[in-house]
Tab-separated table of C-alpha atoms in Angstrom:
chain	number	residue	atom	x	y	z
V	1356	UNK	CA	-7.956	-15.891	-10.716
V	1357	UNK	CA	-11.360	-17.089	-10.170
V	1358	UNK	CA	-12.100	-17.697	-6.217
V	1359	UNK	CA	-14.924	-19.561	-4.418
V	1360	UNK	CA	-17.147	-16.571	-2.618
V	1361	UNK	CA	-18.508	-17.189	0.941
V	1362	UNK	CA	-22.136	-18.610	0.719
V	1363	UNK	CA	-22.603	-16.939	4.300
V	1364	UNK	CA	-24.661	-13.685	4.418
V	1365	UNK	CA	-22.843	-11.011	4.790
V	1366	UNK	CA	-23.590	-8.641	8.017
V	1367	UNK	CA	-21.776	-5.291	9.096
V	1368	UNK	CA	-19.368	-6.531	12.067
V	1369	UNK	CA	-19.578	-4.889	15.542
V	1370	UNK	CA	-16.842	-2.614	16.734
V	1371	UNK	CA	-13.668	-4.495	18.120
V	1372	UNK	CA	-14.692	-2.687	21.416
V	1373	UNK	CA	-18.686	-4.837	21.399
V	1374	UNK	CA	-17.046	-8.044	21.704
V	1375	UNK	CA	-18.826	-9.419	18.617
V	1376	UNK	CA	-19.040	-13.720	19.511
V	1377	UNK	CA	-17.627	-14.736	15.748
V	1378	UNK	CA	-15.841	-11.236	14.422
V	1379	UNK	CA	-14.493	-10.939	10.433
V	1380	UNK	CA	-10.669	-11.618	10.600
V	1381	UNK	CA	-8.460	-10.259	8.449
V	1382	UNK	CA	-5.394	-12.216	6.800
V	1383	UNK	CA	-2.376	-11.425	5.460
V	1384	UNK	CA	-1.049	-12.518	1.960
V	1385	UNK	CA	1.822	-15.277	2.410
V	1386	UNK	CA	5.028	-14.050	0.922
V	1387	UNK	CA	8.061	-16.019	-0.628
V	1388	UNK	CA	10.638	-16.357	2.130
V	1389	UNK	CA	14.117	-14.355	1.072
V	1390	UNK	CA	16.412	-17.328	0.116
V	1391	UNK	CA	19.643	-16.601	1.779
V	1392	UNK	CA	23.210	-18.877	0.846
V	1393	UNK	CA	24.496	-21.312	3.228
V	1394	UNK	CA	27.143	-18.736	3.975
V	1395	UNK	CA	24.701	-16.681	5.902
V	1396	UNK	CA	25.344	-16.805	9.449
V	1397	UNK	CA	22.270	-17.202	11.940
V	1398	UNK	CA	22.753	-13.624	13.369
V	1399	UNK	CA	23.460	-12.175	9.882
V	1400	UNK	CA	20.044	-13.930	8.884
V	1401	UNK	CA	18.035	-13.066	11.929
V	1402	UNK	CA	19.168	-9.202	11.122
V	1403	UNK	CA	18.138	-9.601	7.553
V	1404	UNK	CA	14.809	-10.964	8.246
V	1405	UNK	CA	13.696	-8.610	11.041
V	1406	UNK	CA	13.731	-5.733	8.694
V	1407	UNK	CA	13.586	-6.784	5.184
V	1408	UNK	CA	10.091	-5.744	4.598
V	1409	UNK	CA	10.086	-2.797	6.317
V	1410	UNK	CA	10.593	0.384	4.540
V	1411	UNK	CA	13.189	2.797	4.957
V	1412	UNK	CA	12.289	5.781	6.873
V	1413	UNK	CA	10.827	8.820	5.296
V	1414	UNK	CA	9.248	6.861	2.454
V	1415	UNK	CA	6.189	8.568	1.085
V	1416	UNK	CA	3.907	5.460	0.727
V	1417	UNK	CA	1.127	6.334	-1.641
V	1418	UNK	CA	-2.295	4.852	-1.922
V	1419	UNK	CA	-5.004	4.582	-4.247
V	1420	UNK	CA	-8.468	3.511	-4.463
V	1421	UNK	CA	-9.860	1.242	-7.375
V	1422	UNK	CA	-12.571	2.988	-8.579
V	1423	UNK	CA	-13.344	1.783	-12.472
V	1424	UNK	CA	-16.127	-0.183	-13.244
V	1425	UNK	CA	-13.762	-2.395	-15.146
V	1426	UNK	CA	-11.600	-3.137	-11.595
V	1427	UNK	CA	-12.880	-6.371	-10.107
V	1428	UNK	CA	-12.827	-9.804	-11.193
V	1429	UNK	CA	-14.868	-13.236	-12.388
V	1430	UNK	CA	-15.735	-15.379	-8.988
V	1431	UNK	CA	-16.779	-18.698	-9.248
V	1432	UNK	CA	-19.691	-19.608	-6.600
V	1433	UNK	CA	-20.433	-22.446	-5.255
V	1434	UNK	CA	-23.441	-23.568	-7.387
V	1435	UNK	CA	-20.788	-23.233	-10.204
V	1436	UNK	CA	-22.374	-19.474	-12.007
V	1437	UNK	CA	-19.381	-17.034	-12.324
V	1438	UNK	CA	-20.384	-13.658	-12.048
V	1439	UNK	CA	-17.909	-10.589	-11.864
V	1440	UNK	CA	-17.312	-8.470	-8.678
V	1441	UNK	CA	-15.926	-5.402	-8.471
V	1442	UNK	CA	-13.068	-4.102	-6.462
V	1443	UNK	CA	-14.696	-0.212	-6.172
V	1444	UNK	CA	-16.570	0.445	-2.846
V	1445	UNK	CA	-18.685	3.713	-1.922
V	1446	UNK	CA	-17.544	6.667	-0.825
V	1447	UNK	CA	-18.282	5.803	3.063
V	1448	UNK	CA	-15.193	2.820	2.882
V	1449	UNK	CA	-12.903	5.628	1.203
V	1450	UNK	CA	-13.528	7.800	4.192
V	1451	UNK	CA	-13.060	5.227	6.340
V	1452	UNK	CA	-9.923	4.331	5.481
V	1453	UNK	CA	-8.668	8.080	4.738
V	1454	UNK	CA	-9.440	8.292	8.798
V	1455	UNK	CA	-7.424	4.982	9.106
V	1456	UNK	CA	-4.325	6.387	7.489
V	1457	UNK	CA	-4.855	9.894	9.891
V	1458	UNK	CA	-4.661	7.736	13.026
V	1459	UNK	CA	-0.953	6.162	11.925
V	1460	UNK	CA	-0.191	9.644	10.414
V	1461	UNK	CA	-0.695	11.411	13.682
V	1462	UNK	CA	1.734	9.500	15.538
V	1463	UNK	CA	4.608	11.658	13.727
V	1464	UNK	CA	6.039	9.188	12.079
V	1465	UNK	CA	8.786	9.277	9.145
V	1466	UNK	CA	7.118	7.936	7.056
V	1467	UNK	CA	4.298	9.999	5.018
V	1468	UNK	CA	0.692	8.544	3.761
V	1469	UNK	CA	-0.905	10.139	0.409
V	1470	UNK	CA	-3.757	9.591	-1.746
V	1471	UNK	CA	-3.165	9.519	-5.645
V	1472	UNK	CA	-5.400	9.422	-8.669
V	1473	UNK	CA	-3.611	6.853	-10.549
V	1474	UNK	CA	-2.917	3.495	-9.943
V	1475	UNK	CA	0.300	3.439	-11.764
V	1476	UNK	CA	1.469	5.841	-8.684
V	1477	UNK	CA	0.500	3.638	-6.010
V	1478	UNK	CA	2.145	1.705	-3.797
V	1479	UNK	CA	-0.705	0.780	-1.866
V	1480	UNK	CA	-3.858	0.023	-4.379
V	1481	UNK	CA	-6.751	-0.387	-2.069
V	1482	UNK	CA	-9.988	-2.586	-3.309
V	1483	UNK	CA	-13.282	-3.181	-1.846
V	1484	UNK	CA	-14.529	-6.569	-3.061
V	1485	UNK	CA	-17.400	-8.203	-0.796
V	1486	UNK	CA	-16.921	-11.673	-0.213
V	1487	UNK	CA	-12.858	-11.561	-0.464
V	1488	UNK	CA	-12.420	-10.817	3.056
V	1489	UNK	CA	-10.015	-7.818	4.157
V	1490	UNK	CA	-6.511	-8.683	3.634
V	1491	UNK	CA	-2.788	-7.212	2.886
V	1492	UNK	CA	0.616	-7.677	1.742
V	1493	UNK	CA	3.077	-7.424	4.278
V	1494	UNK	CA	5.521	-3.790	4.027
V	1495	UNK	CA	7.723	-4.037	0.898
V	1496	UNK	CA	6.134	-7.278	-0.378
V	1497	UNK	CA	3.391	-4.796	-2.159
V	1498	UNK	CA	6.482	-4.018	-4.580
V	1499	UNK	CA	6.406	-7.195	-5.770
V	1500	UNK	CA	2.558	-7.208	-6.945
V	1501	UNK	CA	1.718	-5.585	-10.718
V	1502	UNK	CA	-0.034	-2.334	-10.622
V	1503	UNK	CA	-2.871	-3.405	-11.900
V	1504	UNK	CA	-3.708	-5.608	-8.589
V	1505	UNK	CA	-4.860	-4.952	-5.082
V	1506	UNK	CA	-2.082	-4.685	-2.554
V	1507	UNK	CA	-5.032	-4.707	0.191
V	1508	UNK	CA	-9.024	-5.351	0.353
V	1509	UNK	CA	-11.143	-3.954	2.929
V	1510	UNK	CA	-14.687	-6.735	2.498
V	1511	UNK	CA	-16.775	-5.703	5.045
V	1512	UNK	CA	-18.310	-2.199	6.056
V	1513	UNK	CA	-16.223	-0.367	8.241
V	1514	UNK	CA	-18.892	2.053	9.324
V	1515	UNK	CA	-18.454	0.524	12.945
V	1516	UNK	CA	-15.165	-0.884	12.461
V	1517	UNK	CA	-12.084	1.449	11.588
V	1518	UNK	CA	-9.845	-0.869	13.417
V	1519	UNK	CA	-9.923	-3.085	10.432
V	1520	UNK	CA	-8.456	-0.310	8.090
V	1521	UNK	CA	-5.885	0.619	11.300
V	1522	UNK	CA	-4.930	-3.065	11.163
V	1523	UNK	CA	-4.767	-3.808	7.402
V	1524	UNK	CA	-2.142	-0.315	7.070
V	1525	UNK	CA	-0.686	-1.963	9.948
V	1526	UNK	CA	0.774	-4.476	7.920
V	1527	UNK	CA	1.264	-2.429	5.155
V	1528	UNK	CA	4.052	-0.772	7.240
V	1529	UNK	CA	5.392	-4.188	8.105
V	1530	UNK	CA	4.021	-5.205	11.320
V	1531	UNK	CA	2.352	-8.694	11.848
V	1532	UNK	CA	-0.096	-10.120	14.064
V	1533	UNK	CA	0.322	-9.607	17.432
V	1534	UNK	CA	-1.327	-12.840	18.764
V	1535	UNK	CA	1.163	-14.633	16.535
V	1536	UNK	CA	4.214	-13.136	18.607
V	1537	UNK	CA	5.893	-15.842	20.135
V	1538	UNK	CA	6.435	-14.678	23.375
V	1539	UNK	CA	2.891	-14.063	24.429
V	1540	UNK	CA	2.797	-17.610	25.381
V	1541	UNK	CA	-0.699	-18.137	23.913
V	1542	UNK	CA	-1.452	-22.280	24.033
V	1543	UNK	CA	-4.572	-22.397	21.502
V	1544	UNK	CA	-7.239	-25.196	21.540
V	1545	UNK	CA	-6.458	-26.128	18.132
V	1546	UNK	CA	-9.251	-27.668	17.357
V	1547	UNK	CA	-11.646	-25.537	18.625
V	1548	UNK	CA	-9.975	-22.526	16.472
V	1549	UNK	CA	-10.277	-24.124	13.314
V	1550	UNK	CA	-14.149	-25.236	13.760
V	1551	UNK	CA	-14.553	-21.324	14.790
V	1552	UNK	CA	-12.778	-20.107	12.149
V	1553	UNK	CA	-14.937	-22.646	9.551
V	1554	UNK	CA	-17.869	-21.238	10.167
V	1555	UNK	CA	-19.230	-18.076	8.658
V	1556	UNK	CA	-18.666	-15.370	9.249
V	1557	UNK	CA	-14.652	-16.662	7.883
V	1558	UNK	CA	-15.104	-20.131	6.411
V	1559	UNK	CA	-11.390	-20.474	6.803
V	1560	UNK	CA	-9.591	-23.486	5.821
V	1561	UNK	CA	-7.113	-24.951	8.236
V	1562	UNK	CA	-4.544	-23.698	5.846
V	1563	UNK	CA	-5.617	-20.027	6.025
V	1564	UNK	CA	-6.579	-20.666	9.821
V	1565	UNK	CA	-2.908	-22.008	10.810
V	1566	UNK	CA	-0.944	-19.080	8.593
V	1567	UNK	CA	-2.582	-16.091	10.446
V	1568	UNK	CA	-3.629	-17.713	13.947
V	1569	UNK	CA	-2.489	-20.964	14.947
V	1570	UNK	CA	1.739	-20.306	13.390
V	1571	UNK	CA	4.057	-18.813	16.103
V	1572	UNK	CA	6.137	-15.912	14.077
V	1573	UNK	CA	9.819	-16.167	13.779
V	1574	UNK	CA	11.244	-14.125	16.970
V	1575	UNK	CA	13.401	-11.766	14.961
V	1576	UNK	CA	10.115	-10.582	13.020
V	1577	UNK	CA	8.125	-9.338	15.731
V	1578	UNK	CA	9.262	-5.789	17.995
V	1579	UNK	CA	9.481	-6.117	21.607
V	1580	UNK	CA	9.923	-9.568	23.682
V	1581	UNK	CA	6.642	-8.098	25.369
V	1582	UNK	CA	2.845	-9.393	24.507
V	1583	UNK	CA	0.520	-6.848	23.402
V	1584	UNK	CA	-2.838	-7.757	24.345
V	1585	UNK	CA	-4.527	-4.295	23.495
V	1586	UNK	CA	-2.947	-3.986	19.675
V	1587	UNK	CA	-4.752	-2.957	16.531
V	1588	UNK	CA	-2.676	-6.520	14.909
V	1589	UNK	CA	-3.790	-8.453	18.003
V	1590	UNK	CA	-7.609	-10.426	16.792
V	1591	UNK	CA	-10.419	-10.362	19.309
V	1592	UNK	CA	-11.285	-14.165	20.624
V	1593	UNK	CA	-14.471	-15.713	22.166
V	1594	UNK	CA	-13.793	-17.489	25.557
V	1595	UNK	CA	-12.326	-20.931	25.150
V	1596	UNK	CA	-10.275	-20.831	22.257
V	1597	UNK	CA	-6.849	-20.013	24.393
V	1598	UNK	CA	-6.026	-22.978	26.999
V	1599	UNK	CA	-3.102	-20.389	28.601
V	1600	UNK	CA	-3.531	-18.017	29.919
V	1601	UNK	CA	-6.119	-19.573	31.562
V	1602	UNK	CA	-8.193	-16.034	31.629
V	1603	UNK	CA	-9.375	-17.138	28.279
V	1604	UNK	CA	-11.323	-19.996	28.752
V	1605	UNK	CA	-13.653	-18.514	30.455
V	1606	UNK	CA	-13.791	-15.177	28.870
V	1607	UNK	CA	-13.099	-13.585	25.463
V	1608	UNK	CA	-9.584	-11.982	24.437
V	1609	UNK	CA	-11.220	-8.538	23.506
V	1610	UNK	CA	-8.372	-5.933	22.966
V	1611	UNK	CA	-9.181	-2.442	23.886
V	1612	UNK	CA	-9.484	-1.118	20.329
V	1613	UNK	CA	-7.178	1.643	18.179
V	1614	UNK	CA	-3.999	2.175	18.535
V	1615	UNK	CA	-2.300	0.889	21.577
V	1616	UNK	CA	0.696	2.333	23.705
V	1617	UNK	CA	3.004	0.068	22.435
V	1618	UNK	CA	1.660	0.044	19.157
V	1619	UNK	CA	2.375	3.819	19.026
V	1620	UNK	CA	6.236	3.187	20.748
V	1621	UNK	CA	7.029	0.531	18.131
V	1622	UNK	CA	6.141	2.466	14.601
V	1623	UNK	CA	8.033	5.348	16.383
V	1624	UNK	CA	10.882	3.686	16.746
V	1625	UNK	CA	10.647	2.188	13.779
V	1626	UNK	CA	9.948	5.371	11.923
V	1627	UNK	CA	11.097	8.377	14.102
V	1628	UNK	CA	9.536	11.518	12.792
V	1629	UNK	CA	12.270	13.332	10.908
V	1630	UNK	CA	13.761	16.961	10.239
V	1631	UNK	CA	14.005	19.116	7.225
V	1632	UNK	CA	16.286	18.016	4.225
V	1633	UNK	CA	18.553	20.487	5.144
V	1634	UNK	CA	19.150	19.732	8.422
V	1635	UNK	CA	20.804	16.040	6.959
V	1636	UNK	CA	24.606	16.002	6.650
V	1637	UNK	CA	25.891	16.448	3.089
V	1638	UNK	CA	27.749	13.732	1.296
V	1639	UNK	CA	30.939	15.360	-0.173
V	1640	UNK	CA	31.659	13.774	-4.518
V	1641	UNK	CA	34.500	11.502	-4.532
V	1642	UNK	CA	34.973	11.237	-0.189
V	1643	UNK	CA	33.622	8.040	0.856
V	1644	UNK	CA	31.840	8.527	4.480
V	1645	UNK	CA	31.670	5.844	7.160
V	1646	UNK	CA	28.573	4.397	8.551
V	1647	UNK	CA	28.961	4.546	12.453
V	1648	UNK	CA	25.361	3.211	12.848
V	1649	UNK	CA	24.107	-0.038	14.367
V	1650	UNK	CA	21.856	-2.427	12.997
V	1651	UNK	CA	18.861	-1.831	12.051
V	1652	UNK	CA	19.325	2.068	12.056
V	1653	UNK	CA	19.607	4.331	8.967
V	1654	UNK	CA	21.243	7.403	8.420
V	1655	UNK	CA	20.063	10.440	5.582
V	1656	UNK	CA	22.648	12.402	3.402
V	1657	UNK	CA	22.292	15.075	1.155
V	1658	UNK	CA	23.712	14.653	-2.499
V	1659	UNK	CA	24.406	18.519	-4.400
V	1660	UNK	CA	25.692	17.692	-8.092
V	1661	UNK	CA	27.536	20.307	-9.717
V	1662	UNK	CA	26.966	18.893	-12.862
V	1663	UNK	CA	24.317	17.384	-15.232
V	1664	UNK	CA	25.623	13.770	-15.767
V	1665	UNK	CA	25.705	10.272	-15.090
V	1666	UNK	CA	26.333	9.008	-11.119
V	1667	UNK	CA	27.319	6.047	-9.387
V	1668	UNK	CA	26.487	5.336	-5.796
V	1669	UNK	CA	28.019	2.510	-3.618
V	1670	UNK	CA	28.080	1.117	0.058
V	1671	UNK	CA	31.807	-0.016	0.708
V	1672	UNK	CA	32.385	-3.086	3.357
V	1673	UNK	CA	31.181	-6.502	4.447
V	1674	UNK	CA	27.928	-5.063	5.483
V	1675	UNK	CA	24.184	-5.838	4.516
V	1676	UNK	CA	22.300	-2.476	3.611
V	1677	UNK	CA	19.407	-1.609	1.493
V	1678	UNK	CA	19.821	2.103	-0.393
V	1679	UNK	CA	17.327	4.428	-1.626
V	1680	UNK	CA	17.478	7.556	-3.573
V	1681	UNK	CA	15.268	10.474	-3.714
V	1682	UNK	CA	15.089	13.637	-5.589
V	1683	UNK	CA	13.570	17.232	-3.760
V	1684	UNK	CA	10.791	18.517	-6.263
V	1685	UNK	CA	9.369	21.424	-4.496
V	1686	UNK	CA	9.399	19.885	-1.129
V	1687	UNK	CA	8.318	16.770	-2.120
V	1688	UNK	CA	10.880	13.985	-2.126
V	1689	UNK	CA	10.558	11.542	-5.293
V	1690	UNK	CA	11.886	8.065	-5.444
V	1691	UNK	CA	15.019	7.846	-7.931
V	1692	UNK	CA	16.025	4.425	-7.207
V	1693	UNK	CA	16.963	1.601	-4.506
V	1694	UNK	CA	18.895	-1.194	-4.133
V	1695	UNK	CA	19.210	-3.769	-1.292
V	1696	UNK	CA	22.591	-6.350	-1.100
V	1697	UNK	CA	21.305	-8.014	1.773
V	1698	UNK	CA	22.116	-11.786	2.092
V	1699	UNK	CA	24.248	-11.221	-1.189
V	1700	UNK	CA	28.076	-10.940	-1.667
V	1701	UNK	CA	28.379	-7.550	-2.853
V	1702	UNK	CA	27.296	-4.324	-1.990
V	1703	UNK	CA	24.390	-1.939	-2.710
V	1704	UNK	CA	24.629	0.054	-5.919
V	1705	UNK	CA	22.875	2.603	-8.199
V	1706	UNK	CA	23.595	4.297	-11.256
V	1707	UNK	CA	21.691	7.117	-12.464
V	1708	UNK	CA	21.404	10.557	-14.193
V	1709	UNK	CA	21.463	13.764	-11.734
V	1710	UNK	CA	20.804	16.897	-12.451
V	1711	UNK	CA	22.891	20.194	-11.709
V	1712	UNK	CA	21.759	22.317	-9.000
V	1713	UNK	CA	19.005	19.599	-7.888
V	1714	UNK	CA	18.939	18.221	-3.979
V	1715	UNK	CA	19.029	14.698	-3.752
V	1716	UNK	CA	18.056	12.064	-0.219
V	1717	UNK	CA	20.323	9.263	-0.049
V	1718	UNK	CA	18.883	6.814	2.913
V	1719	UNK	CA	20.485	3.746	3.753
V	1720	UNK	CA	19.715	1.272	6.107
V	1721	UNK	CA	22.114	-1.335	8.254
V	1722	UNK	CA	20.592	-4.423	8.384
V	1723	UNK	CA	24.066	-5.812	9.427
V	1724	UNK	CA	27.834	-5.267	9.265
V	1725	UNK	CA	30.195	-8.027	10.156
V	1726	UNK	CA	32.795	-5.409	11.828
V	1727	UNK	CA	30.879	-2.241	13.589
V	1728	UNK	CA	32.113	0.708	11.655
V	1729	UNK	CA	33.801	-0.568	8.519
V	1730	UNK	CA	30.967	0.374	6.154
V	1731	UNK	CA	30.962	3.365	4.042
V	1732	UNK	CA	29.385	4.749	1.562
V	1733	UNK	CA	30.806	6.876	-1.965
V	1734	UNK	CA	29.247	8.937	-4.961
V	1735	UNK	CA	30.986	9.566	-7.664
């Protein structure tokens, strides 16, 4: 799709730590809200939509780079010529943003960052376009976009600014903007945002201003009832943009820069580092298990077939859950298959083909369970 590229010049942006006057801002891509049936209870939808695009713990998220001189596409400028951009970027951004992925990786987390070679084995496809701004899809929304498309665009140098590539993976993992949480109490001068964020270095509509600045996110989507002034997913602001706290209006919102404290807490919790595959329970053919978990936690089981055939794997229960399958290939665990029931009247199910004498990762996820402990879950 043809877009309308920033007439602005373009300029390498200061470090989040120099306080730059009018910084790049990244934005997220707008999703399609999860429709959910009338029979959906508030809790049971609150649950559902705190965790529905985060990923289940011990994913392996892979990433690629577009690198092809064919990868890019026809923009339309504003004196009406058309020329074609490309998505590939120099080596420099690739390092950048290698380094970016090392500073979420060395938190411990579950879940495991790697680079590929092809995009058809990417979940994260990673272009450099100038002019597009630097933008992602939000956790499991990047499923949803054909593997021939971005998932995320870095459009600015980040030679000086590796908080933008901390930030972007930020809400590749799920997490949203931290000024948008709506119990840091922020009152914005509206007006004066949206004639900031109209200027270059952005040229944001109001639409685009609103979505990732102005909108208050749905409590049950952000972690924490706490504000986090210093997060990488918190923007920098020049002085007089915030009416409260009244700090603002006289001097810029500048968060500290890199991960903060809470940042760190928060993926953690999200995605506690994990053990071995054989240190996770084994779940016995034909003896269905029960899932004494609360909401919003997960639990890992080991699958050993004895034979080469077809399988069937069920959660049991008035329960929402989302189910994913992995196979051990030499260490490496390979995703087999997923399902998620949540918001739906039935429960989460896979059939598939397993092979003798192979380990398999079941990992399920409670979003939420109308009785605690009356979910199970059976192979057979």
């Amino acid at each position: 799709m043809a877009r309308r590229a920033s007439t602005s010049s373009r300029r390498t942006p200061a470090s989040r730590t120099t306080k730059p006057l009018h910084p790049h801002y990244c934005s997220v891509r707008p999703s399609t809200p999860r429709a959910l049936g009338p029979g959906v209870s508030a809790d049971r939808a609150s649950a559902i939509n705190s965790l529905s695009n985060k990923w289940v713990n011990g994913t392996e998220l892979t990433y690629y780079f577009f690198d092809k001189p064919s990868d890019g596409e026809n923009v339309t400028y504003a004196d009406g010529s058309v020329r074609f951009v490309r998505w590939s970027g120099p080596e420099s951004q690739k390092v950048a943003m290698r380094q970016a992925f090392t500073a979420w990786a060395d938190l411990g987390l579950g879940v495991r960052f790697k680079e590929v070679g092809s995009r058809d084995q990417a979940m994260i496809r990673i272009g450099f376009m100038s002019g597009d701004g630097s933008w992602s899809y939000v956790g499991r929304d990047i499923l949803d976009q054909a593997s021939d498309q971005r998932t995320m665009n870095i459009g600015w140098s980040l030679a000086n600014d590796i908080d933008t590539g901390i930030h972007e993976i930020g809400h590749t993992l799920g997490f949203q903007h931290e000024h948008q949480n709506p119990f840091a109490g922020i009152v914005w001068d509206e007006e004066k945002v949206y004639a900031a964020l109209a200027g270059p270095p952005n040229n944001w509509p109001r639409q685009k201003t609103h979505f990732n600045i102005i909108r208050k996110l749905d409590v049950s989507s952000v972690q924490g009832t706490e504000w986090d002034r210093d997060s990488v997913m918190h923007y920098p602001f020049e002085a007089g943009l915030i009416k409260a706290p009244e700090l603002y209006q006289t001097q810029p919102m500048q968060p500290a820069g890199g991960l903060s404290a809470r940042d760190a807490t928060y993926a953690k919790q999200l995605y506690p580092g994990q053990g071995p595959v054989n240190s996770f329970p084994e779940l016995t053919l034909m003896e269905s298990r029960r899932l004494t978990i609360a909401p919003g936690a997960q639990v890992d089981l080991r699958l050993l077939p004895t034979r080469s055939r077809a399988y069937e794997i069920r959660t049991l229960g008035a329960a929402d859950t989302v189910i994913v399958l992995f196979e051990d290939v030499n260490g490496e665990l390979k995703y087999r298959g997923g399902d998620d029931d949540s918001g739906e009247d039935r429960n989460a199910y896979l059939a598939l083909r397993m092979s003798r004498g192979h380990k398999y990762v079941l990992r399920i996820r409670l979003y939420y369970a109308d009785h605690a402990g009356e979910t199970a879950v059976l192979w057979w």
